[in-house]
Coordinates of C-alpha atoms and ligand atoms in Angstrom, one line a residue:
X23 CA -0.9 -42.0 121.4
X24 CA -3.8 -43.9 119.5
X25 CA -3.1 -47.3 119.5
X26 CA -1.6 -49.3 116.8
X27 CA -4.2 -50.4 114.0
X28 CA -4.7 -51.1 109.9
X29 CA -4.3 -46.9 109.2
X30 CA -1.4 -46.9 111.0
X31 CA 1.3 -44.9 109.2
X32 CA 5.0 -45.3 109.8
X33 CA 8.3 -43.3 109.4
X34 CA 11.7 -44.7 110.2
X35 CA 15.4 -44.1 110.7
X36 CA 17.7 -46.5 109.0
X37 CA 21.5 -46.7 110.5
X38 CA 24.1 -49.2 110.8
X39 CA 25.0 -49.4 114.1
X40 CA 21.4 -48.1 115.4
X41 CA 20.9 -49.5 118.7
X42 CA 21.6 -46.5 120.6
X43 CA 19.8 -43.6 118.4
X44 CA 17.5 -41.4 120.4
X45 CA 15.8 -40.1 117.1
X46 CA 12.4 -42.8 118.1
X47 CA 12.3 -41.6 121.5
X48 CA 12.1 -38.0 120.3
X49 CA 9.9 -38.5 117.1
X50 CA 7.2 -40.6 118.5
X51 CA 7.2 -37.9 121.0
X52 CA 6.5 -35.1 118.7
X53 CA 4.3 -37.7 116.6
X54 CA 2.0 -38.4 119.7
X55 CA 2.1 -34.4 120.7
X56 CA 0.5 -33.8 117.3
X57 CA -2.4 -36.6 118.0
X58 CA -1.5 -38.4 114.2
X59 CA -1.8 -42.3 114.4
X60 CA 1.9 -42.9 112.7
X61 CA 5.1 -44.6 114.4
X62 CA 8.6 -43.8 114.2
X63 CA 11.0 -47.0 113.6
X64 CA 14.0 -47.9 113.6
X65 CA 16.2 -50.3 111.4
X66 CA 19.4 -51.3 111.5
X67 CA 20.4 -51.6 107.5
X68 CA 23.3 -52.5 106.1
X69 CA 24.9 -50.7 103.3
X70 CA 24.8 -53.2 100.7
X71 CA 20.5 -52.8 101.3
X72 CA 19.8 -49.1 101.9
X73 CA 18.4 -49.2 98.3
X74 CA 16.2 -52.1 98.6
X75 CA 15.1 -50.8 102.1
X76 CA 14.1 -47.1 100.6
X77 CA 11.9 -49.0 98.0
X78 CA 10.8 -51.4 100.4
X79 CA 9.6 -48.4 102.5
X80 CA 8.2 -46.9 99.7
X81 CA 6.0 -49.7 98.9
X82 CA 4.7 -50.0 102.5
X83 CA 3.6 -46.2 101.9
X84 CA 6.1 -45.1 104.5
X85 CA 5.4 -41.0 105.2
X86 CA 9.5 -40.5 105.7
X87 CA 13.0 -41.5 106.5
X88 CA 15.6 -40.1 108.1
X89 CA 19.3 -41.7 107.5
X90 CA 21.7 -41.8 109.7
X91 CA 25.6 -43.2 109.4
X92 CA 27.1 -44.5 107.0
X93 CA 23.9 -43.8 104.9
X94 CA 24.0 -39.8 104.2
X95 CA 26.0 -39.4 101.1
X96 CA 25.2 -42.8 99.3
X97 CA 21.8 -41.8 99.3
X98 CA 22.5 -38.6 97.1
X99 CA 22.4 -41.3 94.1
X100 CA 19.8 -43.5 95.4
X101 CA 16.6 -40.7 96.3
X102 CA 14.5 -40.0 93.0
X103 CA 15.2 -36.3 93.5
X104 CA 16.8 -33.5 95.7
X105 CA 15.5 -30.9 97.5
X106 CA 18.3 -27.9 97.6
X107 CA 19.0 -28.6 100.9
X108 CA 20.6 -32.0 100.3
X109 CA 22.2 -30.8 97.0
X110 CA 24.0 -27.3 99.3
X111 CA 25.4 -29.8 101.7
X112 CA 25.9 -33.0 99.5
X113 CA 24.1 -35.4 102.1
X114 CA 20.8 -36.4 102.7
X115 CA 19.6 -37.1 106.3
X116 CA 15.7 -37.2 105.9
X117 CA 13.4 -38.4 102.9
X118 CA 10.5 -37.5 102.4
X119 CA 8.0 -40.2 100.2
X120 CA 5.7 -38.6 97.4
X121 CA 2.8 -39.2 95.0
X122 CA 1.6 -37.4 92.2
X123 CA -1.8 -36.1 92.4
X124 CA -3.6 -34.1 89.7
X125 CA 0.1 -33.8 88.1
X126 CA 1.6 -32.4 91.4
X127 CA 4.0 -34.5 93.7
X128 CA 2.3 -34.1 97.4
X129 CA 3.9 -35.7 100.7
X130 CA 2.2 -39.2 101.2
X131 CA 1.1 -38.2 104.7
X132 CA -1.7 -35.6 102.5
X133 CA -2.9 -38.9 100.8
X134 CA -4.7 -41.9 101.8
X135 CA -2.9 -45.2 101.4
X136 CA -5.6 -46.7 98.9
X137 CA -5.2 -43.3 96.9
X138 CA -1.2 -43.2 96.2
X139 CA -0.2 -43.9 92.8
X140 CA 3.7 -43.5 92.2
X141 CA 5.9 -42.7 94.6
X142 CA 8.8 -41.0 94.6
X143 CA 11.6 -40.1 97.0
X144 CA 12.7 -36.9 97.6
X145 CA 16.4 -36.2 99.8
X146 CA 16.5 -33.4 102.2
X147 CA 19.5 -32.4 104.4
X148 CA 18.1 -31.1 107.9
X149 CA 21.3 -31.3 109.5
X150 CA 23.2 -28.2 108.3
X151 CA 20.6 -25.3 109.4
X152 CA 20.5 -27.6 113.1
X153 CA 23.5 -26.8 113.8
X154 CA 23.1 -22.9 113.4
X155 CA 19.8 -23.0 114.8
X156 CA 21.6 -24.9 118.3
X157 CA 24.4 -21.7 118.0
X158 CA 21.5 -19.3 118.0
X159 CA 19.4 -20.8 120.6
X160 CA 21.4 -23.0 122.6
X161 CA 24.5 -20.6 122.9
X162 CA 22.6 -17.0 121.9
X163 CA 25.9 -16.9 119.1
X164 CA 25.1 -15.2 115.8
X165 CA 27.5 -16.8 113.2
X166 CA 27.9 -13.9 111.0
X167 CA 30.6 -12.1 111.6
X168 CA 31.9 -14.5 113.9
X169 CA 35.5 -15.7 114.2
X170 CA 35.6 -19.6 114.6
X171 CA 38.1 -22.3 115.6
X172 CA 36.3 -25.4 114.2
X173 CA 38.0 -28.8 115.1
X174 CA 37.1 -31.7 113.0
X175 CA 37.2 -31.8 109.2
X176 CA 35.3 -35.6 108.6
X177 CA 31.6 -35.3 107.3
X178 CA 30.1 -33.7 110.3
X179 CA 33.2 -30.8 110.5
X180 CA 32.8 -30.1 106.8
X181 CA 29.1 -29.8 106.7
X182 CA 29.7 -27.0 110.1
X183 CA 32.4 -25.7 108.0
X184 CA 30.5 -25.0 105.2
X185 CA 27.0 -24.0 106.8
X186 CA 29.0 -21.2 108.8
X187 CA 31.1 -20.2 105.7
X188 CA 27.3 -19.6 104.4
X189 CA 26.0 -18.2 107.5
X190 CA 28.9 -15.3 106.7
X191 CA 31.1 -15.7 109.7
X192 CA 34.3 -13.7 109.2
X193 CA 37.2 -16.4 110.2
X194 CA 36.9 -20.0 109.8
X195 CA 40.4 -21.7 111.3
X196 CA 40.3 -25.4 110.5
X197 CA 42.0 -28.3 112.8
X198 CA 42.3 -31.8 111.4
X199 CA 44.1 -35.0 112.6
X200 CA 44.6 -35.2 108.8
X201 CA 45.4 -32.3 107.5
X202 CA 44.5 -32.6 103.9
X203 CA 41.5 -32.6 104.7
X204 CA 41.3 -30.0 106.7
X205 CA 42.9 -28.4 103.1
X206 CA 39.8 -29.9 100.8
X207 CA 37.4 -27.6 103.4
X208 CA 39.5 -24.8 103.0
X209 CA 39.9 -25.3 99.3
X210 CA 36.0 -26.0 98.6
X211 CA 35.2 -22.6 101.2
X212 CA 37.4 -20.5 98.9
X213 CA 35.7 -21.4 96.1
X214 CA 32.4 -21.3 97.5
X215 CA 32.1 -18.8 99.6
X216 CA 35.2 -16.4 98.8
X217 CA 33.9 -13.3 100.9
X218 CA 34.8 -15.6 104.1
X219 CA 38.7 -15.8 105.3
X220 CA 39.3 -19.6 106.1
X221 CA 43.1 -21.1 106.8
X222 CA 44.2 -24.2 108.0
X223 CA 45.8 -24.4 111.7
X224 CA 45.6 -21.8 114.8
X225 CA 44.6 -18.8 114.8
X226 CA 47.4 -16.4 115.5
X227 CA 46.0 -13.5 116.6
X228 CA 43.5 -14.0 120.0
X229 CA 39.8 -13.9 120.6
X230 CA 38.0 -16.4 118.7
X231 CA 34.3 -16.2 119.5
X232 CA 33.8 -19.6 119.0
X233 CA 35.4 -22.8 119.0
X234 CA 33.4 -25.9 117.7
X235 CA 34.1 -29.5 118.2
X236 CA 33.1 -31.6 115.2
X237 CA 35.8 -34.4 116.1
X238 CA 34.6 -38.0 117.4
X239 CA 37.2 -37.3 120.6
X240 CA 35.4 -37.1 123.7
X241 CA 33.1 -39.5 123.0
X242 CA 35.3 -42.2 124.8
X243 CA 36.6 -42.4 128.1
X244 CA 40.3 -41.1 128.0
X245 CA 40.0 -39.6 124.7
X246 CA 42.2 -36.8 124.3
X247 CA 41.0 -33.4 124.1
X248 CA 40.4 -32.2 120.5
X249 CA 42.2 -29.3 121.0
X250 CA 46.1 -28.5 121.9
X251 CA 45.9 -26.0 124.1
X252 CA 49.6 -25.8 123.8
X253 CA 48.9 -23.8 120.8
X254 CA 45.5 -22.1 121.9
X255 CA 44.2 -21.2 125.2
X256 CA 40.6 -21.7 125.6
X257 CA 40.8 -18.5 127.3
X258 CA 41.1 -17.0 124.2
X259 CA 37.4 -18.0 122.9
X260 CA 33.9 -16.2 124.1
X261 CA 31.9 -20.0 123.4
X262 CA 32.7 -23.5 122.8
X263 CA 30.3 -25.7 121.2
X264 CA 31.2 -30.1 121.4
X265 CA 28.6 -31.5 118.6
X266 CA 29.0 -34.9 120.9
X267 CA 26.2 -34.7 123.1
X268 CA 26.8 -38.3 125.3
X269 CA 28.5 -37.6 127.7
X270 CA 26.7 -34.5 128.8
X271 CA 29.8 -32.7 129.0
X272 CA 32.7 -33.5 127.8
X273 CA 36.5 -32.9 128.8
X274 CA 36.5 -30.5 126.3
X275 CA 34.0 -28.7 127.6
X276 CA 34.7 -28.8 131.0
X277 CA 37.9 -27.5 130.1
X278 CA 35.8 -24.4 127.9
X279 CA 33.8 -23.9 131.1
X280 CA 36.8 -24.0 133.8
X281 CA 38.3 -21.1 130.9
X282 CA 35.0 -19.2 131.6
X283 CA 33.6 -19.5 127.9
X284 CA 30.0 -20.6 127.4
X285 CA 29.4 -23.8 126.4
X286 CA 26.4 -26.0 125.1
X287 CA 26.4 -29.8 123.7
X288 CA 25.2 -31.3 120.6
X289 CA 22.2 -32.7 121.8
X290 CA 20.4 -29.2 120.1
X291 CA 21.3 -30.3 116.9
X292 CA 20.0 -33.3 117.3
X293 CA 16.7 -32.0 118.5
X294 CA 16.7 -29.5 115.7
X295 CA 17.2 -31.7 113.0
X296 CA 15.0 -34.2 114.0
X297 CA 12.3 -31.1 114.5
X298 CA 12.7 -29.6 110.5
X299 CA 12.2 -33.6 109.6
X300 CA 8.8 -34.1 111.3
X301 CA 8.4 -31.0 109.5
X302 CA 8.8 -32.0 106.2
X303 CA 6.7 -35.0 106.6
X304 CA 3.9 -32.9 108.3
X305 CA 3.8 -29.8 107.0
X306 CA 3.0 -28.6 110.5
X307 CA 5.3 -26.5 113.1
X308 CA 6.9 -29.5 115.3
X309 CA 6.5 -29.4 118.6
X310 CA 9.9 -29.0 119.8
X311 CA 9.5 -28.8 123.4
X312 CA 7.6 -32.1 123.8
X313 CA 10.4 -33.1 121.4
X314 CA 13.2 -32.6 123.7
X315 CA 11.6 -33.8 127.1
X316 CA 11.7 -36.9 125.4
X317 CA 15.3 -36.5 123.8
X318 CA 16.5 -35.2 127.2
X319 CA 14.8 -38.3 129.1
X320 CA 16.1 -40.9 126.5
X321 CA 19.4 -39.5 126.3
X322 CA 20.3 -38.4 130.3
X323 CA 17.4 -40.5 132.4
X324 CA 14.4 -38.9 134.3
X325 CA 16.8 -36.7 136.2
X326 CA 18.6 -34.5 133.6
Ligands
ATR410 P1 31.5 -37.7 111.3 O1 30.6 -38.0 110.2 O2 30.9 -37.9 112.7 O3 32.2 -36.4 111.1 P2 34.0 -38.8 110.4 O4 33.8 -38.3 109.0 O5 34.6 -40.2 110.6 O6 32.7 -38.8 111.3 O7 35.0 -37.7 111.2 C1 35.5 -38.0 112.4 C2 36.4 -36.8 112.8 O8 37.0 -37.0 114.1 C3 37.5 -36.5 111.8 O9 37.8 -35.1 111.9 C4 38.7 -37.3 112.4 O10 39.9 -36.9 112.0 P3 40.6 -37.6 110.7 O11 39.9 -36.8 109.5 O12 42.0 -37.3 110.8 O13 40.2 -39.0 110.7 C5 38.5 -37.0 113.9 N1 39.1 -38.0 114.7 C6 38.7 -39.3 114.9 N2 39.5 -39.9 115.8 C7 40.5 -39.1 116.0 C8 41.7 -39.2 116.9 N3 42.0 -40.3 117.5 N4 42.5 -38.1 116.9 C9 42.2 -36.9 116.2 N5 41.1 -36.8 115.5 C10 40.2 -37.8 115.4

């Protein structure tokens, strides 16, 4: 990686808490891969300042940001425009800065610092094809046509919900601590995506060919599973898929695996997200194997 000096360019990820986000590991990974002089950041940043640390960015000729919790949704209002992704899933999760040049808006890392004129922000969501993209490769699961059992229906559940209601899976059964919102998912599927049969609850018929956890259980010690297998036997479903990623495997997927389904963690969409965002900034293919050495080293140590 060149050293740091005066042409230096920097992207960032702004969370609050942010201590333990692997996204710099993995992004100054794929950064040095591609042989461009730019760092990757990261800030902790309070709610109360996520706008005046976007302009502050902005003015420092930042090439990108990616936002992390509680940031996603509160940036819808604050980016200068949206790029369909971020308006389909209602949530931004990477920025991308801009400057007009000869009337057209072109990503600031195309444009020399001493060049850039006004700069606007534009919101991209990156997270919603991730977690398809981790189905198809981590797992080998197409969603369309599939029947799911998703478990979760807080931001990350309904963004799944509604990426696979897109993708054209056939089933969608939803699970929710609170069920009402479970409801709002089913309610906002139906009228979004009618073609796709979505209910609230178990299934009751068998095979489901895949049941995704997009719950926060699991991430603590002694959490208990997501899942009540009292109403549905793991046995029942071809692949489980836990969007927690630390620990490695989770009780619930240890239980998946012990029922013989395949399994796979979220670190994949973690990876893949983080991949389509150095792409946006670049405007190059990322290189996602170099990216996840370095995820898979930061994450689980040398020996993963
Ligand atoms: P994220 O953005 O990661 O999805 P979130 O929106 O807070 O975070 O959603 C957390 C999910 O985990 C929700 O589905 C939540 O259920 P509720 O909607 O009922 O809050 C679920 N969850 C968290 N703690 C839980 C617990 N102790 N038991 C059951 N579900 C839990």
């Amino acid at each position: 990686m060149p050293t740091i000096d005066a042409r230096t360019r920097y992207c960032a990820v702004y969370g609050h808490p942010i201590a333990h986000s692997a996204s710099p590991a993995m992004q100054n990974a794929g950064i040095a891969a591609q042989g461009l002089n730019w760092r990757y950041l990261a800030f902790d940043v309070h709610p109360d300042s996520l706008r005046p640390a976007i302009t502050g960015a902005a003015a420092m000729k930042f090439i990108g940001l990616n936002l992390t919790v509680p940031h996603k949704i509160l940036a819808m209002d604050i980016v200068d425009a949206l790029d369909q992704s971020a308006t389909t899933w209602g949530a931004v999760n990477t920025i991308r800065f801009e400057t007009k040049v000869n009337g057209h808006w072109l990503p600031l890392s195309q444009v020399a610092p001493a060049e850039t004129g006004e700069i606007r922000t534009l919101g991209f969501n990156t997270d919603a094809d991730a977690i398809t993209r981790s189905l198809r490769e981590d797992l080998g699961l197409e969603p369309c046509g599939a029947k799911v059992l998703l478990l979760g229906a807080g931001g990350a559940g309904r963004t799944a919900a509604l990426k696979l209601a897109a993708e054209g899976v056939a089933e969608l059964h939803l699970i929710n601590r609170t069920a009402s919102k479970a409801q709002e998912v089913a309610e906002e599927i139906k009228r979004r995506f009618p073609t796709v049969k979505v209910s609230v609850g178990y299934p009751a018929q068998t095979g489901m060919d895949l049941v995704l956890n997009a719950t926060s259980l699991g991430l603590k010690a002694g959490d208990p599973l997501p899942v009540d297998l009292s109403l549905f036997s793991l046995k029942q479903a071809r692949y489980a898929y836990d969007m927690i990623y630390r620990p490695a495997e989770t009780p619930f997927l240890q239980a998946a695996k012990t029922a013989g389904c395949g399994t796979a963690n979220g670190v994949g969409m973690l990876l893949y997200q983080g991949a389509k965002a150095l792409e946006i900034w670049t405007g190059r293919t990322a290189p996602v194997e170099s990216m996840r050495t370095a995820l898979l080293s930061h994450v689980y140590g040398q020996a993963h």
